[in-house]
Short mmCIF file of C-alpha atoms in Angstrom, two decimals:
data_model
loop_
_atom_site.label_atom_id
_atom_site.label_comp_id
_atom_site.label_asym_id
_atom_site.label_seq_id
_atom_site.Cartn_x
_atom_site.Cartn_y
_atom_site.Cartn_z
CA MET A 1 -12.57 -0.88 18.82
CA SER A 2 -10.91 -1.23 15.97
CA LYS A 3 -7.60 -1.59 15.85
CA PRO A 4 -5.53 0.92 13.93
CA LEU A 5 -4.77 1.09 10.62
CA SER A 6 -2.24 -0.98 9.31
CA VAL A 7 -0.25 0.37 5.08
CA ILE A 8 2.16 -1.94 3.67
CA VAL A 9 3.98 -0.55 1.11
CA TRP A 10 5.89 -3.50 -1.28
CA SER A 11 8.04 -1.75 -3.21
CA LYS A 12 11.64 -2.17 -4.84
CA GLU A 13 14.79 -0.13 -5.03
CA GLY A 14 15.39 2.24 -7.65
CA CYS A 15 11.45 2.58 -8.30
CA HIS A 16 10.62 6.23 -8.85
CA TYR A 17 6.28 5.35 -8.54
CA CYS A 18 7.31 3.84 -4.96
CA ASP A 19 9.43 6.53 -3.95
CA GLU A 20 6.60 9.02 -5.22
CA ILE A 21 4.06 6.67 -3.42
CA LYS A 22 6.17 6.85 0.48
CA GLN A 23 6.52 10.32 -0.13
CA PHE A 24 3.06 11.01 -0.46
CA LEU A 25 2.21 8.80 2.94
CA LYS A 26 4.66 10.95 4.48
CA GLU A 27 3.42 13.72 3.92
CA LYS A 28 -0.49 12.92 5.06
CA GLN A 29 1.33 11.65 7.97
CA VAL A 30 0.16 7.97 7.77
CA ASP A 31 2.42 5.30 9.09
CA TYR A 32 3.35 2.74 6.84
CA GLN A 33 5.81 -0.26 6.65
CA THR A 34 7.58 -1.72 3.79
CA VAL A 35 8.22 -5.29 1.82
CA ASP A 36 11.01 -4.46 0.00
CA VAL A 37 11.08 -7.29 -3.05
CA THR A 38 14.34 -6.21 -4.55
CA ASN A 39 15.85 -9.68 -6.03
CA ARG A 40 12.91 -11.14 -4.46
CA ASP A 41 11.45 -13.48 -6.36
CA GLU A 42 9.45 -15.40 -3.83
CA LEU A 43 7.92 -11.92 -2.75
CA ARG A 44 6.73 -11.04 -5.75
CA ASP A 45 5.32 -14.56 -6.18
CA ILE A 46 2.73 -13.21 -3.10
CA LEU A 47 1.94 -10.33 -5.01
CA GLU A 48 1.08 -12.75 -8.11
CA ILE A 49 -0.79 -15.16 -6.09
CA LYS A 50 -2.89 -12.30 -4.06
CA TYR A 51 -3.76 -9.77 -6.76
CA GLY A 52 -2.87 -10.98 -10.06
CA ILE A 53 0.31 -9.07 -10.57
CA ARG A 54 3.93 -8.81 -9.91
CA HIS A 55 5.03 -5.10 -9.91
CA VAL A 56 5.28 -2.47 -7.44
CA PRO A 57 4.33 -0.69 -6.16
CA VAL A 58 1.27 -2.32 -4.34
CA VAL A 59 0.18 -0.55 -1.41
CA GLU A 60 -2.58 -3.22 1.17
CA ILE A 61 -4.66 -1.05 3.55
CA GLY A 62 -5.96 -3.11 6.26
CA GLN A 63 -7.90 -3.04 9.65
CA ASP A 64 -8.81 -5.77 11.75
CA ASN A 65 -7.69 -8.29 9.42
CA VAL A 66 -9.47 -7.12 6.57
CA TYR A 67 -7.04 -5.59 4.01
CA LYS A 68 -7.60 -4.39 0.16
CA GLY A 69 -4.67 -3.51 -2.04
CA VAL A 70 -4.07 -0.75 -4.37
CA THR A 71 -2.13 -2.18 -6.99
CA ASN A 72 -2.62 0.78 -9.45
CA VAL A 73 0.26 3.40 -9.68
CA GLY A 74 0.12 6.73 -8.54
CA THR A 75 -0.65 8.61 -5.58
CA HIS A 76 -4.11 9.27 -6.51
CA PHE A 77 -5.29 5.91 -6.92
CA LEU A 78 -3.71 5.53 -3.01
CA GLU A 79 -5.09 9.08 -2.28
CA LYS A 80 -8.65 7.78 -3.20
CA GLU A 81 -9.22 5.20 -1.12
CA LEU A 82 -7.69 6.16 1.72
CA LYS A 83 -10.31 8.40 1.86
CA ASN A 84 -12.81 6.00 1.18
CA ILE A 85 -11.31 3.81 3.78
CA TYR A 86 -11.34 7.16 6.05
CA SER A 87 -14.77 8.84 6.16
CA GLU A 88 -16.27 4.86 5.49
CA LYS A 89 -14.14 5.25 9.52
CA LEU A 90 -15.85 8.62 9.84
CA LEU A 91 -11.90 9.28 10.36
CA PHE A 92 -10.98 11.48 7.81
#
């Protein structure tokens, strides 16, 4: 049996787009964890290594140690990716 879906939101204080993403996830009742990169260049370094970017928000969605990063800004990108994942798992 597969593990539940894991969602991680990389964000920072004062980021309007980050707040939109978190609100969207709450409305969809998707549990998530937050990584706050405010004043934490070492965390932005991790984003740069993983995805070649330093901006937030970034949403990582994963299950069974396989993760995908949604790096495009906007809830419609996240919604599309969640629908793809859930339809593949027949959960959405």
